[in-house]
XYZ file of C-alpha atoms in Angstrom:
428
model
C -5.306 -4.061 -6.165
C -6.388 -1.764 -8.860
C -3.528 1.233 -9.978
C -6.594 3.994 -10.014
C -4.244 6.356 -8.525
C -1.230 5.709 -10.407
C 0.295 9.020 -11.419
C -0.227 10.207 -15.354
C 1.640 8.485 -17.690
C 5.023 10.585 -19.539
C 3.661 12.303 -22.783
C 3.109 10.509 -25.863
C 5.750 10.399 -28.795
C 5.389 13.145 -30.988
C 4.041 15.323 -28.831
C 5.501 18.398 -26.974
C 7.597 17.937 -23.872
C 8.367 14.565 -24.812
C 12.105 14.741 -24.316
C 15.055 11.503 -25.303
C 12.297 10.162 -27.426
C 13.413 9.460 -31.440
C 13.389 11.818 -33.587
C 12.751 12.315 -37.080
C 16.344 12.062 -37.727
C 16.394 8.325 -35.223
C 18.848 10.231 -33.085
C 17.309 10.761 -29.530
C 16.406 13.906 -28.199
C 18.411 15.833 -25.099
C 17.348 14.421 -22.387
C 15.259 17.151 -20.536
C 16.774 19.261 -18.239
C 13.889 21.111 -16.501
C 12.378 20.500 -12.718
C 10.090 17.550 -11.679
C 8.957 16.840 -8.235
C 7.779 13.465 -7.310
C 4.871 14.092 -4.816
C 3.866 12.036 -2.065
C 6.736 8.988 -2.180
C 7.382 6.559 0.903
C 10.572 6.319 1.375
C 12.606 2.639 2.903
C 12.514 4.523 6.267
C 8.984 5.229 6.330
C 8.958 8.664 5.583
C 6.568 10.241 3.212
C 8.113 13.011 0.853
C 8.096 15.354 -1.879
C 11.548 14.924 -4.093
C 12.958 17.641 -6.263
C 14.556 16.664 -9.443
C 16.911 19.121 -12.021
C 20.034 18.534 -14.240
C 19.969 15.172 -13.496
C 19.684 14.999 -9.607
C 18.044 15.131 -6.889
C 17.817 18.885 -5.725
C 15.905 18.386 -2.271
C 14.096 16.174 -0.807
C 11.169 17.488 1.754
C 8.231 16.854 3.865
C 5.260 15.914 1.605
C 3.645 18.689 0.155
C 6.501 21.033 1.390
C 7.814 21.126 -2.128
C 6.076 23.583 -4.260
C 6.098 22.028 -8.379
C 8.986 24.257 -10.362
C 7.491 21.933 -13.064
C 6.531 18.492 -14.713
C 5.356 16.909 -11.104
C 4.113 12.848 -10.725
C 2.304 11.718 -7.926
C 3.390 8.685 -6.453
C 1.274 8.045 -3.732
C 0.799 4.416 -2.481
C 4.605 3.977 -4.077
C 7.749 2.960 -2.541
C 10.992 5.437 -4.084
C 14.226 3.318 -4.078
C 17.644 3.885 -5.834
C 16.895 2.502 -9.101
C 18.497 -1.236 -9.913
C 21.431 -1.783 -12.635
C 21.773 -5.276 -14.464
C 25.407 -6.806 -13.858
C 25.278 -9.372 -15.574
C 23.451 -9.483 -18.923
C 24.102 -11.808 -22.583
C 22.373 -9.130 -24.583
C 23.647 -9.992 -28.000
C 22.012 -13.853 -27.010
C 18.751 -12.447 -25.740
C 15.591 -13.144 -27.149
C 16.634 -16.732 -28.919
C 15.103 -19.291 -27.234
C 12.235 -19.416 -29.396
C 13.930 -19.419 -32.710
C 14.296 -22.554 -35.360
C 17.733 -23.513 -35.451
C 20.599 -21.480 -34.719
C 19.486 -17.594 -33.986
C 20.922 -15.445 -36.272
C 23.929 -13.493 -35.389
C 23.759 -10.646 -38.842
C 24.744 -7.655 -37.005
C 20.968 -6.102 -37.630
C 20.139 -8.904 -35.362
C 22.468 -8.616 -32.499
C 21.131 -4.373 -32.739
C 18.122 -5.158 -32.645
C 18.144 -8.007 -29.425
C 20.515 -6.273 -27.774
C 18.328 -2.781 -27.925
C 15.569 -4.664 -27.199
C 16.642 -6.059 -24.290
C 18.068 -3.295 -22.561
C 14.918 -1.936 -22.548
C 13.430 -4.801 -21.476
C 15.786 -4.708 -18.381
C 14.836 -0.617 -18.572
C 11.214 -1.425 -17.538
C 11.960 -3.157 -14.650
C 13.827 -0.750 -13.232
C 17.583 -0.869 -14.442
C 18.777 2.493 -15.730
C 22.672 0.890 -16.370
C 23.517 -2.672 -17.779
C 26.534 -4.694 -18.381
C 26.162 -6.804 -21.384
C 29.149 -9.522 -21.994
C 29.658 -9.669 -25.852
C 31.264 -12.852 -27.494
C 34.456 -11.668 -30.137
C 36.271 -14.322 -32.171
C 35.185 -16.963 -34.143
C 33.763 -16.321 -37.501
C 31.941 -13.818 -36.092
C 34.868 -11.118 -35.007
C 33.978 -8.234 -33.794
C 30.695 -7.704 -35.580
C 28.510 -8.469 -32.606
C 30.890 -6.423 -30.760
C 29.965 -3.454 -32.749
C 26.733 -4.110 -32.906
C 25.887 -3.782 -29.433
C 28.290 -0.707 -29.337
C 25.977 0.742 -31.790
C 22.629 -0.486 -29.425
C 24.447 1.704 -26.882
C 24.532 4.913 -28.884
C 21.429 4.702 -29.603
C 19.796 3.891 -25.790
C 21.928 7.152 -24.980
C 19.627 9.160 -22.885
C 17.293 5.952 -21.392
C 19.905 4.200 -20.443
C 23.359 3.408 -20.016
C 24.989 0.025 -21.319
C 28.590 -0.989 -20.630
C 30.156 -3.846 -22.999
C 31.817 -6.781 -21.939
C 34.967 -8.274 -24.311
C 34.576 -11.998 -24.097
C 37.310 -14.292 -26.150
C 37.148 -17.420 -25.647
C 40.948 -18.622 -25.735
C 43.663 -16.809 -24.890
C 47.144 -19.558 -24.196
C 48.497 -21.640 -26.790
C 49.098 -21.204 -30.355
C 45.195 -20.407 -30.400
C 45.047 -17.894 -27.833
C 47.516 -15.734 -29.784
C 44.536 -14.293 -32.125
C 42.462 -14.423 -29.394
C 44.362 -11.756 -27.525
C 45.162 -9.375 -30.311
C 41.064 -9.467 -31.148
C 41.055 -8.538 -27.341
C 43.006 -5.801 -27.811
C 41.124 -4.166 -30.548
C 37.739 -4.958 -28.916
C 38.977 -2.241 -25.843
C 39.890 0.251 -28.434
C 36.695 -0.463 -30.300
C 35.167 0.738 -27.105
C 34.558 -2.325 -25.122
C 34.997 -0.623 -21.478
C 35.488 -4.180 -19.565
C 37.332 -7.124 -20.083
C 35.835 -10.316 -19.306
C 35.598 -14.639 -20.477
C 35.580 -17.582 -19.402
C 38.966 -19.380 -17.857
C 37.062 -22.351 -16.942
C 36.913 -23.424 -20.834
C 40.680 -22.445 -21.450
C 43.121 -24.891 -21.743
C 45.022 -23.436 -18.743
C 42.559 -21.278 -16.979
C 45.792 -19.509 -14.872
C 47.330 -18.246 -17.752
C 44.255 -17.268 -19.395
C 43.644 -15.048 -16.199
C 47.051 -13.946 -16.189
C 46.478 -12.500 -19.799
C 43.202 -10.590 -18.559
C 44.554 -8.797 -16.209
C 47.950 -7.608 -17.926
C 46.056 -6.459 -20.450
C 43.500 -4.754 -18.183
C 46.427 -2.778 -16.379
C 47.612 -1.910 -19.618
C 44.860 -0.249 -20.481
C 42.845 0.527 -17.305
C 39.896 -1.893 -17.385
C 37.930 -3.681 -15.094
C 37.816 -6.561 -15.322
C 34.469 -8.995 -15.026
C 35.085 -13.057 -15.715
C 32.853 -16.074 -15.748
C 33.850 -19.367 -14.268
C 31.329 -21.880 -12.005
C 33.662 -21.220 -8.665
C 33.832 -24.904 -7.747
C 37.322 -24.945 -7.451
C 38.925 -23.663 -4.088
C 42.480 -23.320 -5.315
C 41.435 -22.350 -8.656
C 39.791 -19.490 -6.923
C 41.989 -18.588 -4.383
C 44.941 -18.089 -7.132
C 42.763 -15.842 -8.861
C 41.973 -13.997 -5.603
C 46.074 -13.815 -5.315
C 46.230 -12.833 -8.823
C 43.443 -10.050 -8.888
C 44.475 -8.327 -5.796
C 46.754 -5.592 -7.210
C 44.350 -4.281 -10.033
C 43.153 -1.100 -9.217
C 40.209 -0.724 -11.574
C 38.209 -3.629 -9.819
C 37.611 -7.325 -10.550
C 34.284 -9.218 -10.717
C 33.372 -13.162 -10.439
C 30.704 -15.123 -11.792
C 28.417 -16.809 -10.864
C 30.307 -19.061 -8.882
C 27.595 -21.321 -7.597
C 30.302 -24.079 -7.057
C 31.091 -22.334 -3.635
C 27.426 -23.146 -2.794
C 28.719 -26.960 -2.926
C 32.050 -26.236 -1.346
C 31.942 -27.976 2.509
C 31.214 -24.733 4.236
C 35.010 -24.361 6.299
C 36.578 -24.125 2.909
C 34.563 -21.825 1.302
C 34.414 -19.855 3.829
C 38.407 -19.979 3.470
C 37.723 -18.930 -0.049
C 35.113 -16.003 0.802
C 37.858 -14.186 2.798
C 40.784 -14.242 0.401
C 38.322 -12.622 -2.214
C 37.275 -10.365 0.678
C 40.918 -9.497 0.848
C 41.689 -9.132 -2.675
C 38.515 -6.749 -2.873
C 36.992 -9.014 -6.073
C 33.449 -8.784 -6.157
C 30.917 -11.702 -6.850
C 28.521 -11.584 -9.264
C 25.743 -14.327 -8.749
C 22.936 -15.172 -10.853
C 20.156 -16.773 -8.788
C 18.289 -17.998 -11.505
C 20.390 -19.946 -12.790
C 23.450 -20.376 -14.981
C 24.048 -17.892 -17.907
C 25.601 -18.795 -21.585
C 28.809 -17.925 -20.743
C 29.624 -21.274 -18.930
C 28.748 -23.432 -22.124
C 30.263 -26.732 -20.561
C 27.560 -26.321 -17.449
C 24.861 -26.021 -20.038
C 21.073 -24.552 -18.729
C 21.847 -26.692 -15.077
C 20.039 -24.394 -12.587
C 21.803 -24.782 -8.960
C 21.496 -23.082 -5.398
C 23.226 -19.191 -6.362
C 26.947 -18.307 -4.369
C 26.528 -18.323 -1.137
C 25.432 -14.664 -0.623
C 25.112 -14.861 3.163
C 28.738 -16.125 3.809
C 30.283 -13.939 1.068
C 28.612 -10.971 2.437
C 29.616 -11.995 6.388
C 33.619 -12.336 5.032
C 33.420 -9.069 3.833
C 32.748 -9.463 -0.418
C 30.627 -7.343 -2.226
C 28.238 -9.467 -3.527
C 26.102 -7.906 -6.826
C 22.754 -9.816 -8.007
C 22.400 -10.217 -11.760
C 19.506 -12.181 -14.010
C 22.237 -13.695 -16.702
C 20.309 -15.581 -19.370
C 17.048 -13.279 -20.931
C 15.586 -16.003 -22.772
C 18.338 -17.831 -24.375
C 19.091 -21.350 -24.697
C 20.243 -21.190 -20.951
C 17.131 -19.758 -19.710
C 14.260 -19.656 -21.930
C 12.398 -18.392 -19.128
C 14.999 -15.463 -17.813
C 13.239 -12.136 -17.199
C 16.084 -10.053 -17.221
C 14.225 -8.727 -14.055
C 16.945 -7.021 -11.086
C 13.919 -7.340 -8.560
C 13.472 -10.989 -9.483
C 17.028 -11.349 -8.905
C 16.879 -9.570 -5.518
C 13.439 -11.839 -4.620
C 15.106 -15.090 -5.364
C 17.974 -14.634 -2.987
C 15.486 -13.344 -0.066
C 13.300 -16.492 -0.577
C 16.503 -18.728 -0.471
C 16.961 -17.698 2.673
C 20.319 -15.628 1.519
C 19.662 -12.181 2.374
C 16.998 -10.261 3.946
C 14.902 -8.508 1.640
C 16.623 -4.955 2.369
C 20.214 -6.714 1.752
C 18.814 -8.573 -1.301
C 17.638 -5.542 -2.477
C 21.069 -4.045 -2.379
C 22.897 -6.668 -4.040
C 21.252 -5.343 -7.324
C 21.282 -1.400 -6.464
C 24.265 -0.189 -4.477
C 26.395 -3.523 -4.643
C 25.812 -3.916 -8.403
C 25.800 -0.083 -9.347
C 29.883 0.356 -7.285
C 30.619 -3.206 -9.202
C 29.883 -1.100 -12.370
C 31.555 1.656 -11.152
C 28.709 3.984 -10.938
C 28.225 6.735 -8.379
C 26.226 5.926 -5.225
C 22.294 6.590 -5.079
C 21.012 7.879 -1.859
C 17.144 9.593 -2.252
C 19.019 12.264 -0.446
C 19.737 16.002 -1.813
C 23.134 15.805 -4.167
C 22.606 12.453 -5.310
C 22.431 11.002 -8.789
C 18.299 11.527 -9.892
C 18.413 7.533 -10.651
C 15.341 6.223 -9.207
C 12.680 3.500 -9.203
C 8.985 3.566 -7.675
C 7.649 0.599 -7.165
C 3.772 0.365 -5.968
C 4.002 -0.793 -1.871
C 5.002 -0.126 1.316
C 7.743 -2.123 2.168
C 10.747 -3.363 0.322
C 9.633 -7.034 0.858
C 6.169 -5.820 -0.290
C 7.508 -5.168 -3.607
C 9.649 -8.010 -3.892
C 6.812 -9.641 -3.704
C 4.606 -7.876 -5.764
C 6.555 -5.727 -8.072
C 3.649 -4.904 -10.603
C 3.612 -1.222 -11.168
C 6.629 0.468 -11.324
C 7.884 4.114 -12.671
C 11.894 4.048 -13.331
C 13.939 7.363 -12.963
C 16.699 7.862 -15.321
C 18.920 11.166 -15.188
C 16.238 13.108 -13.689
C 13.446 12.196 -16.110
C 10.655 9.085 -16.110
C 11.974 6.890 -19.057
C 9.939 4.087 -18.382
C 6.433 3.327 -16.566
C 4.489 -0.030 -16.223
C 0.702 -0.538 -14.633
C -0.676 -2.700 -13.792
C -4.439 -3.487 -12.436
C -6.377 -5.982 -10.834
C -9.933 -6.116 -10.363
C -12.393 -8.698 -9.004
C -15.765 -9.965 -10.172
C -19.150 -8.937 -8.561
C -19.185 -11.008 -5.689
C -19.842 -10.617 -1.749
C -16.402 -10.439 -0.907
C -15.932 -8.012 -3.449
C -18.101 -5.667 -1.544
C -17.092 -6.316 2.018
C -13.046 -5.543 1.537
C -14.226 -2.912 -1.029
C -11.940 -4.279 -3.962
C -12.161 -2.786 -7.394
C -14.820 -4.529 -9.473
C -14.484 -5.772 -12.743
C -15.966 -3.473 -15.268
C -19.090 -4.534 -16.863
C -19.366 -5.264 -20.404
């Protein structure tokens, strides 16, 4: 259907009342703290409202046309207002490689430059937050590290990105460097901790590392690993109980080929030890290099979610050598697990808005007065309406419209054309 009522678009750069955009200095602006109402929104329970926006939340929400404009107003009639979607699980330094000759170059400019690029690319389908797992060691260091530190300042005030440490060894004589490079990735800034036991020599120990160091220092704490392991798992279930500032695990689409008693055995002693699961239904990400680009049935959402686990969505590979397809799309994410038969389309939605904002530990988002002003219209009725057919969307970040896609479809003269009334192709 054609987008002829889709509200204005957010003014131009350059041009007054155009707030976060760059300035002449490449700093961003402050974001803008002034009123905007969003007019005329469906809401998941069917209502129809007006939504008042200021300092970076929501201020009221009433009846439609109840809400007078106090300023900047968007009309999103014929859109469905949700909480707006975060990314979990992103390789943003990797992004954007699949097309390049040989090996893609990993100069810090370049890492910048992906990693910017993708957020925003992830930013226009609706996440306002991202966590992006960062490979340190090698010959490379820290110097992707910092790079996509530097990718954050600068998306400060469209949206917020969260880096992931990821050594690769951390036992044995080699695992020594490994963990001091860990240590001065978290004072560098890195806010998680994360890798990959499953390609450590002695994947216990290598856990066992994490998470001292995490307590040390107060990080979450967000690993990799392909799950197909009961015991592996349920010792790092044990392990990861105590840690207060959370633990995450992904993908772990082995459970999905686990006989269903014991991973359901599994599913409750990560229930217990309150570790979430992140899952990637589109397949496997770079992070487990020994699985390669294999794409497999995701975790099992449905059983992890009936033992009690917070499961959180994520898209993994953005065009890399793991997905050269990857959209880096949260609604995709959400879509995939709904058509798989593991969620409803109201619970998949979840797993990348509510379930993956707590596993980030951001705030909750209700379209409710109070509430964080982090938002996403999406043109439809229904949530799995726009699942479906997610093509115009208007994303919410700290009170302001960062980011706003349209599309529209139109139909040749024809007799169909005129009997459902569709929007005809313009004439040329």
């Amino acid at each position: 259907m054609s987008d002829s009522s889709s509200p204005q678009p957010p003014p131009q750069p350059g041009k007054p009342g155009n707030p976060g955009r760059p300035t002449g200095s490449g700093r961003p602006a402050r974001p803008d703290t002034g009123a905007l109402v969003l007019c005329g929104a469906r809401l998941a329970d069917g209502r129809t409202v007006d939504v008042l926006l200021a300092g970076g939340r929501i201020e009221a929400v009433g009846t439609a046309g109840s809400l007078a404009p106090q300023g900047a107003r968007v009309d999103l009639a014929g859109y469905l207002l949700l909480p707006a979607p975060v990314e979990p699980h992103a390789h943003c330094d990797t992004a954007l490689t699949a097309d390049s000759e040989g090996p893609a170059s990993d100069s810090p400019e370049d890492v910048q430059r992906r990693t910017t690029e993708a957020a925003l690319l992830q930013l226009g389908h609706g996440a306002t937050a991202s966590r992006s797992h960062v490979r340190i060691g090698g010959v490379q260091g820290l110097r992707s590290l910092e790079a996509v530190l530097q990718a954050r300042r600068s998306l400060r005030g469209l949206a917020d990105l969260a880096a992931v440490a990821v050594p690769r060894v951390l036992t044995g004589v080699a695992g020594a460097d490994g963990l001091a490079m860990l240590r001065d990735a978290v004072k560098m800034g890195a806010s998680v901790i994360g890798g990959c036991p499953d390609l450590d020599p002695d994947p216990t120990g290598y856990v066992e590392a994490v998470l001292e160091l995490a307590g040390e220092h107060g990080c979450p704490v967000d690993l990799h690993t392909d799950g197909d392991d009961p015991g592996r798992l349920s010792r790092f279930a044990t392990m990861a109980g105590g840690l207060r500032s959370g633990v995450a695990l992904g993908p772990c689409a082995g459970m999905a080929r686990m006989p269903r008693s014991v991973a359901a055995r599994v599913a409750e002693q990560l229930a217990a030890a309150d570790v979430t699961v992140v899952c990637l239904p589109q397949g496997d990400c770079t992070g487990l290099e020994r699985y390669g680009s294999r794409v497999s049935r995701p975790a099992p959402v449905r059983l992890l979610r009936a033992a009690g686990v917070r499961v959180a969505a994520g898209s993994g590979a953005l065009r890399d050598v793991a997905n050269p397809v990857g959209r880096g799309d949260p609604l995709e994410a959400a879509y995939l697990l709904a058509s798989l038969g593991e969620a409803t389309p109201e619970a998949a939605y979840e797993t990348v808005s509510s379930a993956a904002r707590a596993t980030l530990g951001l705030p909750e988002v209700r379209v409710e007065a109070g509430f964080p002003a982090e938002l996403l219209a999406v043109r439809g009725e229904r949530i799995a309406g726009v699942l479906s057919l997610a093509y115009s969307r208007i994303v919410v970040h700290r009170g302001r419209v960062v980011a706003r896609t349209s599309a529209v479809r139109e139909y040749c003269d024809s007799a169909a054309e005129v009997a459902l009334e569709l929007p005809r192709q313009s004439q040329r």
